Amino acid sequence: MEKFVINGGHALRGEVRISGAKNAAVAILPAVMLADSPCIIENLPDISDVAAILRVMQELGAIVRPINKTSVEIDPCHINSYVVSKEMAEGMRASSYFLGALLGRLNRARVAPPGGCNFGVRPIDQHIKGFEALGAKMTIENGMVDGKAMQLKGASVYLDIVSVGATINIMLAAAKARGLTVIENAAREPHIVDLANFLNSMGANIMGAGTSVIKIRGVESLHGTTYSIIPDQIEAGTYMVAAAATGGDVMITNVTPKHLESIIAKLKETGAEITEYDEAVRVVMNTRPKKCNVKTMPHPGFPTDMQPQIATLLTVADGTSIVTEGVWDSRFRYVDQLTLMGADVQVDGKMAVITGVKCLNSAPVKAVDLRAGAAMIIAGLMAEGETQIEDIIHIDRGYENIVEKFSALGADIKRVPIIDNNIIYKQA
Ligand code: EPZ
């Protein structure tokens, strides 16, 4: 086991390059399984969630050949298993995408229910409803989600709730189904558009991705392709907030500014000066942050995956801010950790009332989930003195080279082994 040790109080300055999008990668990799020849995927983030997906694909029979740190060639032609066991899916939310991809390829799937970040109940009823509408028989047996079909057939699916995962899974299952599938009330996140672009580059016929009605006309077969994943909206947002939180001046490159609009709008409200370029944004903060209210919503609303980070910035704002979580039932578990650092936050259900304090104090804290972990790093960078963050395994799931990237911006952050009773634990 390892932890991060941060000596805070330094303004971040310089340039940071954003990696490929985690949430696009974890959808596009399973989608490769629908092809009947090899694909090359570029701009993959080097994170443990991607490694986990590639491992599962190999166990299912795919041949995975790394080309370099960010590109991989995958030959899905020999996939011969439809079972993703609990051990294979451990800790991975995106394991559910193997349901759509395997149903789409083999008309058969048995997949352990998804793990991943714990912020309350994480149902997949809308995924199941979509597969059933396409003609699959879905059951849950011995803790495994099982699906089988003779031939998937296009259908209309209205999602009762805007779900990224259900939208992606239905797209995966429908790409080669017979006839037209229409997803209504679909999610509109950038990674949904990226998945549609990827599938279309393999020969799929998908229209409307990025709007709330997606139409998928099934095709007989999909061929291999070379595809580069979009930049990570949330990684970019995390560095933007960190720049503002430390009173810094940071150029964030390899981004799509259009995907960052809601984050830019909220940071401007807090007093940050933001300049947009074609593929970069510069964030400069010269004042104490101003209070600001934030409500998370599906895209194009403010992303829930940026909620802990912006809330952390607001702990030192001048005034009282209200942050409302509009996507997940329970995404304020990290607040206890911020309180240890002197933040004044009262949580009432899906709402947090944050009364700005002058500064945070350093303290030993934990990363309770991926984005909460990123927020703890931001808190550590803001606080005077040494902050230690444990359970960083969550952070490594989604942030490539986070220590190196923050260090290059002038942060004093180190990854160190946890030493306990003379045993040194180091993460595999
Ligand atoms: C994706 O999760 C992301 N994960 C999450 O990011 C992100 O927080 C979330 O979308 C919302 O933007 C990946 O892309 C791998 P949902 P997903 O289905 O697909 C309810 C991160 O930090 N719901 O859009 O699991 C659900 O309970 C991760 O990178 C149902 O009720 O989210 C939630 O309240 C964490 N029934 C809401 O919908 C369903 O069948 C949105 O969930 C499915 C979802």
GROMACS .gro file of C-alpha atoms and ligand atoms in nm:
model
  472
    1MET     CA    1   0.000   0.000   0.000
    2GLU     CA    2   0.110   0.352  -0.071
    3LYS     CA    3   0.003   0.699   0.028
    4PHE     CA    4   0.051   1.050  -0.102
    5VAL     CA    5   0.238   1.301   0.110
    6ILE     CA    6   0.175   1.663   0.016
    7ASN     CA    7   0.335   1.977   0.150
    8GLY     CA    8   0.081   2.241   0.056
    9GLY     CA    9   0.081   2.612   0.016
   10HIS     CA   10   0.248   2.638  -0.327
   11ALA     CA   11   0.065   2.807  -0.616
   12LEU     CA   12   0.062   2.577  -0.920
   13ARG     CA   13   0.233   2.722  -1.225
   14GLY     CA   14   0.319   2.586  -1.568
   15GLU     CA   15   0.163   2.353  -1.821
   16VAL     CA   16  -0.006   2.015  -1.786
   17ARG     CA   17  -0.108   1.781  -2.067
   18ILE     CA   18  -0.437   1.595  -2.025
   19SER     CA   19  -0.458   1.222  -2.100
   20GLY     CA   20  -0.725   1.027  -2.284
   21ALA     CA   21  -1.067   1.007  -2.121
   22LYS     CA   22  -1.113   0.722  -1.871
   23ASN     CA   23  -1.487   0.700  -1.918
   24ALA     CA   24  -1.455   0.691  -2.297
   25ALA     CA   25  -1.177   0.431  -2.281
   26VAL     CA   26  -1.372   0.193  -2.058
   27ALA     CA   27  -1.658   0.195  -2.310
   28ILE     CA   28  -1.454   0.190  -2.631
   29LEU     CA   29  -1.233  -0.104  -2.527
   30PRO     CA   30  -1.526  -0.345  -2.475
   31ALA     CA   31  -1.676  -0.209  -2.801
   32VAL     CA   32  -1.370  -0.346  -2.985
   33MET     CA   33  -1.515  -0.692  -2.917
   34LEU     CA   34  -1.788  -0.620  -3.174
   35ALA     CA   35  -1.534  -0.603  -3.458
   36ASP     CA   36  -1.437  -0.893  -3.681
   37SER     CA   37  -1.078  -0.769  -3.732
   38PRO     CA   38  -0.816  -0.596  -3.512
   39CYS     CA   39  -0.848  -0.236  -3.388
   40ILE     CA   40  -0.581   0.010  -3.278
   41ILE     CA   41  -0.686   0.236  -2.994
   42GLU     CA   42  -0.475   0.547  -2.933
   43ASN     CA   43  -0.461   0.810  -2.657
   44LEU     CA   44  -0.553   0.551  -2.392
   45PRO     CA   45  -0.491   0.676  -2.038
   46ASP     CA   46  -0.233   0.472  -1.846
   47ILE     CA   47  -0.456   0.401  -1.544
   48SER     CA   48  -0.554   0.090  -1.354
   49ASP     CA   49  -0.917   0.086  -1.479
   50VAL     CA   50  -0.791   0.054  -1.839
   51ALA     CA   51  -0.545  -0.218  -1.740
   52ALA     CA   52  -0.830  -0.406  -1.570
   53ILE     CA   53  -1.053  -0.391  -1.880
   54LEU     CA   54  -0.769  -0.511  -2.103
   55ARG     CA   55  -0.704  -0.801  -1.864
   56VAL     CA   56  -1.069  -0.908  -1.883
   57MET     CA   57  -1.063  -0.885  -2.264
   58GLN     CA   58  -0.754  -1.109  -2.272
   59GLU     CA   59  -0.923  -1.361  -2.045
   60LEU     CA   60  -1.219  -1.365  -2.285
   61GLY     CA   61  -0.982  -1.454  -2.570
   62ALA     CA   62  -0.881  -1.120  -2.724
   63ILE     CA   63  -0.516  -1.072  -2.824
   64VAL     CA   64  -0.385  -0.748  -2.677
   65ARG     CA   65  -0.059  -0.606  -2.812
   66PRO     CA   66   0.068  -0.283  -2.653
   67ILE     CA   67   0.217  -0.051  -2.918
   68ASN     CA   68   0.338   0.214  -2.675
   69LYS     CA   69   0.227   0.361  -2.341
   70THR     CA   70  -0.094   0.506  -2.488
   71SER     CA   71  -0.175   0.282  -2.786
   72VAL     CA   72  -0.277  -0.078  -2.809
   73GLU     CA   73  -0.374  -0.318  -3.084
   74ILE     CA   74  -0.656  -0.557  -2.997
   75ASP     CA   75  -0.757  -0.858  -3.203
   76PRO     CA   76  -1.104  -0.967  -3.090
   77CYS     CA   77  -1.138  -1.249  -3.347
   78HIS     CA   78  -1.071  -1.528  -3.097
   79ILE     CA   79  -1.309  -1.422  -2.823
   80ASN     CA   80  -1.468  -1.747  -2.714
   81SER     CA   81  -1.595  -1.688  -2.362
   82TYR     CA   82  -1.893  -1.490  -2.247
   83VAL     CA   83  -1.827  -1.508  -1.872
   84VAL     CA   84  -1.682  -1.219  -1.672
   85SER     CA   85  -1.649  -1.358  -1.321
   86LYS     CA   86  -1.661  -1.165  -0.994
   87GLU     CA   87  -1.282  -1.194  -0.962
   88MET     CA   88  -1.233  -1.057  -1.315
   89ALA     CA   89  -1.474  -0.767  -1.262
   90GLU     CA   90  -1.356  -0.677  -0.914
   91GLY     CA   91  -1.378  -0.307  -0.829
   92MET     CA   92  -1.475  -0.212  -1.184
   93ARG     CA   93  -1.797  -0.021  -1.255
   94ALA     CA   94  -1.749  -0.051  -1.627
   95SER     CA   95  -1.771  -0.432  -1.614
   96SER     CA   96  -2.135  -0.382  -1.706
   97TYR     CA   97  -2.022  -0.281  -2.057
   98PHE     CA   98  -1.918  -0.641  -2.113
   99LEU     CA   99  -2.290  -0.726  -2.099
  100GLY     CA  100  -2.372  -0.509  -2.401
  101ALA     CA  101  -2.053  -0.596  -2.589
  102LEU     CA  102  -2.081  -0.973  -2.535
  103LEU     CA  103  -2.453  -0.979  -2.615
  104GLY     CA  104  -2.372  -0.781  -2.929
  105ARG     CA  105  -2.095  -1.021  -3.031
  106LEU     CA  106  -2.210  -1.364  -2.908
  107ASN     CA  107  -2.578  -1.315  -2.815
  108ARG     CA  108  -2.470  -1.443  -2.475
  109ALA     CA  109  -2.323  -1.282  -2.165
  110ARG     CA  110  -2.275  -1.369  -1.799
  111VAL     CA  111  -2.116  -1.087  -1.607
  112ALA     CA  112  -2.063  -1.015  -1.238
  113PRO     CA  113  -2.248  -0.703  -1.122
  114PRO     CA  114  -2.039  -0.386  -1.135
  115GLY     CA  115  -1.823  -0.259  -0.848
  116GLY     CA  116  -1.635   0.072  -0.863
  117CYS     CA  117  -1.688   0.384  -0.654
  118ASN     CA  118  -1.930   0.355  -0.365
  119PHE     CA  119  -2.178   0.638  -0.366
  120GLY     CA  120  -2.498   0.462  -0.275
  121VAL     CA  121  -2.701   0.209  -0.468
  122ARG     CA  122  -2.578   0.168  -0.824
  123PRO     CA  123  -2.864  -0.008  -1.004
  124ILE     CA  124  -2.853  -0.138  -1.364
  125ASP     CA  125  -3.228  -0.175  -1.417
  126GLN     CA  126  -3.223   0.059  -1.718
  127HIS     CA  127  -2.947  -0.147  -1.882
  128ILE     CA  128  -3.153  -0.464  -1.830
  129LYS     CA  129  -3.467  -0.296  -1.961
  130GLY     CA  130  -3.278  -0.199  -2.277
  131PHE     CA  131  -3.139  -0.549  -2.338
  132GLU     CA  132  -3.485  -0.699  -2.284
  133ALA     CA  133  -3.638  -0.453  -2.530
  134LEU     CA  134  -3.383  -0.579  -2.786
  135GLY     CA  135  -3.504  -0.935  -2.725
  136ALA     CA  136  -3.251  -1.070  -2.472
  137LYS     CA  137  -3.371  -1.285  -2.184
  138MET     CA  138  -3.208  -1.141  -1.873
  139THR     CA  139  -3.182  -1.317  -1.538
  140ILE     CA  140  -2.978  -1.275  -1.222
  141GLU     CA  141  -2.849  -1.612  -1.102
  142ASN     CA  142  -2.589  -1.690  -0.838
  143GLY     CA  143  -2.489  -1.327  -0.819
  144MET     CA  144  -2.423  -1.305  -1.195
  145VAL     CA  145  -2.620  -1.108  -1.454
  146ASP     CA  146  -2.703  -1.345  -1.738
  147GLY     CA  147  -2.829  -1.254  -2.083
  148LYS     CA  148  -2.908  -1.462  -2.388
  149ALA     CA  149  -3.076  -1.401  -2.720
  150MET     CA  150  -3.135  -1.585  -3.047
  151GLN     CA  151  -3.092  -1.264  -3.243
  152LEU     CA  152  -3.106  -0.912  -3.100
  153LYS     CA  153  -3.366  -0.697  -3.274
  154GLY     CA  154  -3.386  -0.317  -3.281
  155ALA     CA  155  -3.647  -0.154  -3.055
  156SER     CA  156  -3.743   0.176  -2.896
  157VAL     CA  157  -3.612   0.224  -2.543
  158TYR     CA  158  -3.714   0.514  -2.324
  159LEU     CA  159  -3.475   0.556  -2.031
  160ASP     CA  160  -3.662   0.646  -1.711
  161ILE     CA  161  -3.348   0.815  -1.585
  162VAL     CA  162  -3.066   0.972  -1.786
  163SER     CA  163  -2.801   0.702  -1.750
  164VAL     CA  164  -2.457   0.711  -1.910
  165GLY     CA  165  -2.404   0.339  -1.856
  166ALA     CA  166  -2.743   0.231  -1.989
  167THR     CA  167  -2.707   0.453  -2.297
  168ILE     CA  168  -2.364   0.303  -2.371
  169ASN     CA  169  -2.472  -0.054  -2.307
  170ILE     CA  170  -2.777  -0.026  -2.534
  171MET     CA  171  -2.559   0.126  -2.809
  172LEU     CA  172  -2.319  -0.169  -2.777
  173ALA     CA  173  -2.596  -0.428  -2.794
  174ALA     CA  174  -2.782  -0.250  -3.076
  175ALA     CA  175  -2.490  -0.179  -3.313
  176LYS     CA  176  -2.527  -0.519  -3.481
  177ALA     CA  177  -2.892  -0.592  -3.389
  178ARG     CA  178  -3.140  -0.640  -3.673
  179GLY     CA  179  -3.324  -0.316  -3.752
  180LEU     CA  180  -3.354   0.024  -3.585
  181THR     CA  181  -3.303   0.098  -3.215
  182VAL     CA  182  -3.407   0.434  -3.077
  183ILE     CA  183  -3.284   0.541  -2.732
  184GLU     CA  184  -3.496   0.823  -2.591
  185ASN     CA  185  -3.387   1.033  -2.294
  186ALA     CA  186  -3.032   0.921  -2.371
  187ALA     CA  187  -2.730   1.059  -2.186
  188ARG     CA  188  -2.533   1.325  -2.381
  189GLU     CA  189  -2.185   1.306  -2.223
  190PRO     CA  190  -1.880   1.359  -2.447
  191HIS     CA  191  -1.782   0.995  -2.404
  192ILE     CA  192  -2.117   0.884  -2.551
  193VAL     CA  193  -2.037   1.083  -2.864
  194ASP     CA  194  -1.686   0.935  -2.864
  195LEU     CA  195  -1.823   0.581  -2.847
  196ALA     CA  196  -2.064   0.654  -3.133
  197ASN     CA  197  -1.780   0.798  -3.342
  198PHE     CA  198  -1.571   0.491  -3.269
  199LEU     CA  199  -1.851   0.248  -3.360
  200ASN     CA  200  -1.927   0.447  -3.677
  201SER     CA  201  -1.559   0.428  -3.774
  202MET     CA  202  -1.601   0.048  -3.755
  203GLY     CA  203  -1.898   0.066  -3.994
  204ALA     CA  204  -2.187   0.117  -3.752
  205ASN     CA  205  -2.479   0.346  -3.832
  206ILE     CA  206  -2.543   0.562  -3.525
  207MET     CA  207  -2.705   0.905  -3.540
  208GLY     CA  208  -2.791   1.161  -3.275
  209ALA     CA  209  -2.521   1.085  -3.016
  210GLY     CA  210  -2.482   1.401  -2.806
  211THR     CA  211  -2.859   1.463  -2.820
  212SER     CA  212  -3.123   1.293  -2.609
  213VAL     CA  213  -3.246   1.075  -2.899
  214ILE     CA  214  -2.994   0.828  -3.042
  215LYS     CA  215  -3.084   0.616  -3.345
  216ILE     CA  216  -2.889   0.301  -3.417
  217ARG     CA  217  -2.953   0.112  -3.739
  218GLY     CA  218  -2.800  -0.231  -3.689
  219VAL     CA  219  -2.541  -0.350  -3.941
  220GLU     CA  220  -2.436  -0.708  -4.033
  221SER     CA  221  -2.074  -0.670  -3.925
  222LEU     CA  222  -1.820  -0.422  -3.791
  223HIS     CA  223  -1.461  -0.401  -3.908
  224GLY     CA  224  -1.136  -0.303  -3.735
  225THR     CA  225  -1.030   0.060  -3.721
  226THR     CA  226  -0.771   0.296  -3.574
  227TYR     CA  227  -0.919   0.543  -3.329
  228SER     CA  228  -0.790   0.807  -3.088
  229ILE     CA  229  -0.981   0.864  -2.763
  230ILE     CA  230  -1.093   1.217  -2.664
  231PRO     CA  231  -0.917   1.408  -2.383
  232ASP     CA  232  -1.044   1.351  -2.030
  233GLN     CA  233  -1.294   1.621  -1.934
  234ILE     CA  234  -1.274   1.538  -1.563
  235GLU     CA  235  -0.896   1.515  -1.544
  236ALA     CA  236  -0.884   1.858  -1.714
  237GLY     CA  237  -1.143   1.995  -1.472
  238THR     CA  238  -0.947   1.859  -1.176
  239TYR     CA  239  -0.629   2.047  -1.279
  240MET     CA  240  -0.836   2.359  -1.351
  241VAL     CA  241  -0.981   2.356  -1.000
  242ALA     CA  242  -0.640   2.278  -0.849
  243ALA     CA  243  -0.493   2.579  -1.031
  244ALA     CA  244  -0.769   2.805  -0.897
  245ALA     CA  245  -0.756   2.656  -0.546
  246THR     CA  246  -0.383   2.727  -0.510
  247GLY     CA  247  -0.400   3.080  -0.655
  248GLY     CA  248  -0.202   2.955  -0.952
  249ASP     CA  249  -0.155   3.010  -1.324
  250VAL     CA  250  -0.178   2.689  -1.527
  251MET     CA  251  -0.211   2.614  -1.898
  252ILE     CA  252  -0.404   2.289  -1.941
  253THR     CA  253  -0.336   2.142  -2.284
  254ASN     CA  254  -0.481   1.865  -2.501
  255VAL     CA  255  -0.839   1.947  -2.397
  256THR     CA  256  -1.166   2.009  -2.579
  257PRO     CA  257  -1.279   2.346  -2.431
  258LYS     CA  258  -1.640   2.280  -2.541
  259HIS     CA  259  -1.651   1.984  -2.297
  260LEU     CA  260  -1.539   2.214  -2.015
  261GLU     CA  261  -1.805   2.486  -2.050
  262SER     CA  262  -1.994   2.421  -1.726
  263ILE     CA  263  -1.667   2.393  -1.531
  264ILE     CA  264  -1.534   2.714  -1.687
  265ALA     CA  265  -1.860   2.895  -1.603
  266LYS     CA  266  -1.849   2.795  -1.237
  267LEU     CA  267  -1.478   2.870  -1.195
  268LYS     CA  268  -1.534   3.215  -1.344
  269GLU     CA  269  -1.805   3.273  -1.081
  270THR     CA  270  -1.545   3.200  -0.814
  271GLY     CA  271  -1.320   3.470  -0.960
  272ALA     CA  272  -1.085   3.265  -1.179
  273GLU     CA  273  -0.971   3.419  -1.507
  274ILE     CA  274  -0.999   3.163  -1.783
  275THR     CA  275  -0.873   3.193  -2.139
  276GLU     CA  276  -0.983   2.937  -2.396
  277TYR     CA  277  -0.764   2.831  -2.686
  278ASP     CA  278  -0.834   2.573  -2.959
  279GLU     CA  279  -0.707   2.280  -2.754
  280ALA     CA  280  -0.609   2.439  -2.423
  281VAL     CA  281  -0.742   2.648  -2.137
  282ARG     CA  282  -0.543   2.875  -1.906
  283VAL     CA  283  -0.664   2.922  -1.550
  284VAL     CA  284  -0.535   3.213  -1.341
  285MET     CA  285  -0.657   3.292  -0.989
  286ASN     CA  286  -0.544   3.611  -0.822
  287THR     CA  287  -0.802   3.648  -0.544
  288ARG     CA  288  -0.960   3.450  -0.264
  289PRO     CA  289  -1.234   3.238  -0.427
  290LYS     CA  290  -1.583   3.387  -0.417
  291LYS     CA  291  -1.877   3.178  -0.295
  292CYS     CA  292  -2.081   3.006  -0.563
  293ASN     CA  293  -2.369   2.758  -0.578
  294VAL     CA  294  -2.327   2.442  -0.784
  295LYS     CA  295  -2.580   2.176  -0.882
  296THR     CA  296  -2.459   1.864  -1.060
  297MET     CA  297  -2.662   1.736  -1.351
  298PRO     CA  298  -2.620   1.509  -1.653
  299HIS     CA  299  -2.424   1.669  -1.939
  300PRO     CA  300  -2.429   1.954  -2.037
  301GLY     CA  301  -2.489   2.033  -1.669
  302PHE     CA  302  -2.206   2.055  -1.417
  303PRO     CA  303  -2.054   1.704  -1.394
  304THR     CA  304  -2.106   1.505  -1.075
  305ASP     CA  305  -1.749   1.377  -1.122
  306MET     CA  306  -1.627   1.735  -1.051
  307GLN     CA  307  -1.844   1.785  -0.742
  308PRO     CA  308  -1.589   1.692  -0.472
  309GLN     CA  309  -1.317   1.900  -0.637
  310ILE     CA  310  -1.522   2.221  -0.669
  311ALA     CA  311  -1.667   2.173  -0.320
  312THR     CA  312  -1.310   2.157  -0.187
  313LEU     CA  313  -1.224   2.488  -0.356
  314LEU     CA  314  -1.536   2.642  -0.201
  315THR     CA  315  -1.427   2.544   0.153
  316VAL     CA  316  -1.197   2.850   0.146
  317ALA     CA  317  -1.432   3.081  -0.046
  318ASP     CA  318  -1.544   3.415   0.087
  319GLY     CA  319  -1.902   3.338   0.193
  320THR     CA  320  -2.137   3.042   0.203
  321SER     CA  321  -2.189   2.816  -0.099
  322ILE     CA  322  -2.450   2.547  -0.159
  323VAL     CA  323  -2.352   2.236  -0.354
  324THR     CA  324  -2.637   2.010  -0.461
  325GLU     CA  325  -2.577   1.659  -0.593
  326GLY     CA  326  -2.826   1.594  -0.872
  327VAL     CA  327  -2.703   1.259  -1.002
  328TRP     CA  328  -2.603   1.021  -0.720
  329ASP     CA  329  -2.788   0.947  -0.394
  330SER     CA  330  -2.481   0.968  -0.178
  331ARG     CA  331  -2.172   1.149  -0.296
  332PHE     CA  332  -2.067   1.348   0.008
  333ARG     CA  333  -1.881   1.076   0.199
  334TYR     CA  334  -1.556   1.270   0.153
  335VAL     CA  335  -1.688   1.566   0.354
  336ASP     CA  336  -1.580   1.401   0.683
  337GLN     CA  337  -1.224   1.407   0.551
  338LEU     CA  338  -1.246   1.776   0.460
  339THR     CA  339  -1.381   1.847   0.807
  340LEU     CA  340  -1.065   1.688   0.952
  341MET     CA  341  -0.878   1.958   0.762
  342GLY     CA  342  -1.084   2.237   0.917
  343ALA     CA  343  -1.352   2.280   0.650
  344ASP     CA  344  -1.699   2.390   0.763
  345VAL     CA  345  -1.945   2.178   0.562
  346GLN     CA  346  -2.295   2.070   0.670
  347VAL     CA  347  -2.450   1.794   0.462
  348ASP     CA  348  -2.826   1.746   0.447
  349GLY     CA  349  -2.914   1.463   0.210
  350LYS     CA  350  -2.812   1.568  -0.139
  351MET     CA  351  -2.709   1.919  -0.035
  352ALA     CA  352  -2.392   2.052   0.126
  353VAL     CA  353  -2.375   2.397   0.281
  354ILE     CA  354  -2.015   2.514   0.274
  355THR     CA  355  -1.914   2.811   0.488
  356GLY     CA  356  -1.579   2.931   0.364
  357VAL     CA  357  -1.290   2.931   0.613
  358LYS     CA  358  -0.969   3.131   0.570
  359CYS     CA  359  -0.753   2.824   0.510
  360LEU     CA  360  -0.745   2.445   0.549
  361ASN     CA  361  -0.511   2.268   0.794
  362SER     CA  362  -0.308   1.967   0.695
  363ALA     CA  363  -0.425   1.632   0.833
  364PRO     CA  364  -0.408   1.259   0.761
  365VAL     CA  365  -0.706   1.181   0.532
  366LYS     CA  366  -0.835   0.905   0.305
  367ALA     CA  367  -0.941   0.891  -0.058
  368VAL     CA  368  -1.291   0.746  -0.011
  369ASP     CA  369  -1.342   0.715  -0.388
  370LEU     CA  370  -1.177   0.828  -0.712
  371ARG     CA  371  -1.292   1.191  -0.740
  372ALA     CA  372  -1.301   1.231  -0.362
  373GLY     CA  373  -0.934   1.130  -0.373
  374ALA     CA  374  -0.862   1.400  -0.631
  375ALA     CA  375  -1.039   1.646  -0.403
  376MET     CA  376  -0.814   1.541  -0.112
  377ILE     CA  377  -0.510   1.617  -0.326
  378ILE     CA  378  -0.651   1.964  -0.399
  379ALA     CA  379  -0.718   2.012  -0.027
  380GLY     CA  380  -0.361   1.904   0.052
  381LEU     CA  381  -0.221   2.147  -0.206
  382MET     CA  382  -0.422   2.430  -0.047
  383ALA     CA  383  -0.336   2.351   0.316
  384GLU     CA  384  -0.022   2.471   0.492
  385GLY     CA  385   0.192   2.182   0.616
  386GLU     CA  386   0.198   1.809   0.545
  387THR     CA  387  -0.116   1.622   0.436
  388GLN     CA  388  -0.106   1.245   0.403
  389ILE     CA  389  -0.365   1.070   0.185
  390GLU     CA  390  -0.428   0.697   0.222
  391ASP     CA  391  -0.634   0.458   0.005
  392ILE     CA  392  -0.488   0.616  -0.308
  393ILE     CA  393  -0.565   0.299  -0.503
  394HIS     CA  394  -0.892   0.477  -0.590
  395ILE     CA  395  -0.703   0.771  -0.741
  396ASP     CA  396  -0.482   0.544  -0.952
  397ARG     CA  397  -0.796   0.400  -1.113
  398GLY     CA  398  -0.854   0.722  -1.301
  399TYR     CA  399  -0.559   0.967  -1.302
  400GLU     CA  400  -0.250   0.899  -1.511
  401ASN     CA  401   0.086   1.001  -1.356
  402ILE     CA  402  -0.084   1.229  -1.109
  403VAL     CA  403   0.224   1.278  -0.892
  404GLU     CA  404   0.447   1.359  -1.190
  405LYS     CA  405   0.188   1.598  -1.340
  406PHE     CA  406   0.133   1.792  -1.016
  407SER     CA  407   0.508   1.795  -0.941
  408ALA     CA  408   0.578   1.949  -1.281
  409LEU     CA  409   0.341   2.231  -1.181
  410GLY     CA  410   0.547   2.300  -0.868
  411ALA     CA  411   0.349   2.094  -0.618
  412ASP     CA  412   0.535   1.915  -0.340
  413ILE     CA  413   0.369   1.573  -0.365
  414LYS     CA  414   0.525   1.230  -0.322
  415ARG     CA  415   0.403   0.873  -0.342
  416VAL     CA  416   0.551   0.681  -0.051
  417PRO     CA  417   0.509   0.324   0.074
  418ILE     CA  418   0.307   0.277   0.391
  419ILE     CA  419   0.530   0.132   0.660
  420ASP     CA  420   0.347  -0.062   0.929
  421ASN     CA  421   0.510  -0.286   1.195
  422ASN     CA  422   0.830  -0.299   0.994
  423ILE     CA  423   0.642  -0.429   0.689
  424ILE     CA  424   0.667  -0.204   0.386
  425TYR     CA  425   0.354  -0.220   0.170
  426LYS     CA  426   0.394  -0.113  -0.191
  427GLN     CA  427   0.107  -0.132  -0.438
  428ALA     CA  428   0.145  -0.387  -0.716
  429EPZ     C1  429  -2.094   0.701  -1.527
  429EPZ     O1  430  -2.138   0.605  -1.430
  429EPZ     C2  431  -1.950   0.732  -1.491
  429EPZ     N1  432  -1.872   0.610  -1.498
  429EPZ     C3  433  -1.942   0.794  -1.352
  429EPZ     O2  434  -1.810   0.838  -1.332
  429EPZ     C4  435  -2.035   0.917  -1.345
  429EPZ     O3  436  -2.041   0.964  -1.214
  429EPZ     C5  437  -2.176   0.884  -1.394
  429EPZ     O4  438  -2.171   0.819  -1.524
  429EPZ     C6  439  -2.265   1.005  -1.407
  429EPZ     O5  440  -2.207   1.098  -1.494
  429EPZ     C7  441  -1.830   0.565  -1.615
  429EPZ     O6  442  -1.853   0.624  -1.720
  429EPZ     C8  443  -1.750   0.440  -1.614
  429EPZ     P1  444  -2.527   0.654  -1.464
  429EPZ     P2  445  -2.273   0.524  -1.455
  429EPZ     O7  446  -2.581   0.525  -1.512
  429EPZ     O8  447  -2.288   0.498  -1.599
  429EPZ     C9  448  -2.907   0.593  -1.177
  429EPZ    C10  449  -1.603   0.857  -1.228
  429EPZ     O9  450  -1.574   0.918  -1.121
  429EPZ     N2  451  -2.928   0.467  -1.252
  429EPZ    O10  452  -2.530   0.772  -1.555
  429EPZ    O11  453  -2.273   0.413  -1.360
  429EPZ    C11  454  -2.784   0.589  -1.088
  429EPZ    O12  455  -2.813   0.530  -0.964
  429EPZ    C12  456  -1.727   0.773  -1.236
  429EPZ    O13  457  -1.532   0.859  -1.328
  429EPZ    C13  458  -3.043   0.395  -1.231
  429EPZ    O14  459  -3.128   0.429  -1.150
  429EPZ    O15  460  -2.379   0.633  -1.409
  429EPZ    C14  461  -2.748   0.735  -1.081
  429EPZ    O16  462  -2.825   0.796  -0.980
  429EPZ    C15  463  -1.790   0.749  -1.104
  429EPZ     N3  464  -3.062   0.280  -1.303
  429EPZ    C16  465  -2.791   0.792  -1.216
  429EPZ    O17  466  -2.880   0.695  -1.272
  429EPZ    C17  467  -2.970   0.238  -1.395
  429EPZ    O18  468  -2.995   0.132  -1.458
  429EPZ    C18  469  -2.679   0.812  -1.318
  429EPZ    O19  470  -2.603   0.692  -1.330
  429EPZ    C19  471  -2.854   0.313  -1.416
  429EPZ    C20  472  -2.836   0.428  -1.343
   0.00000   0.00000   0.00000
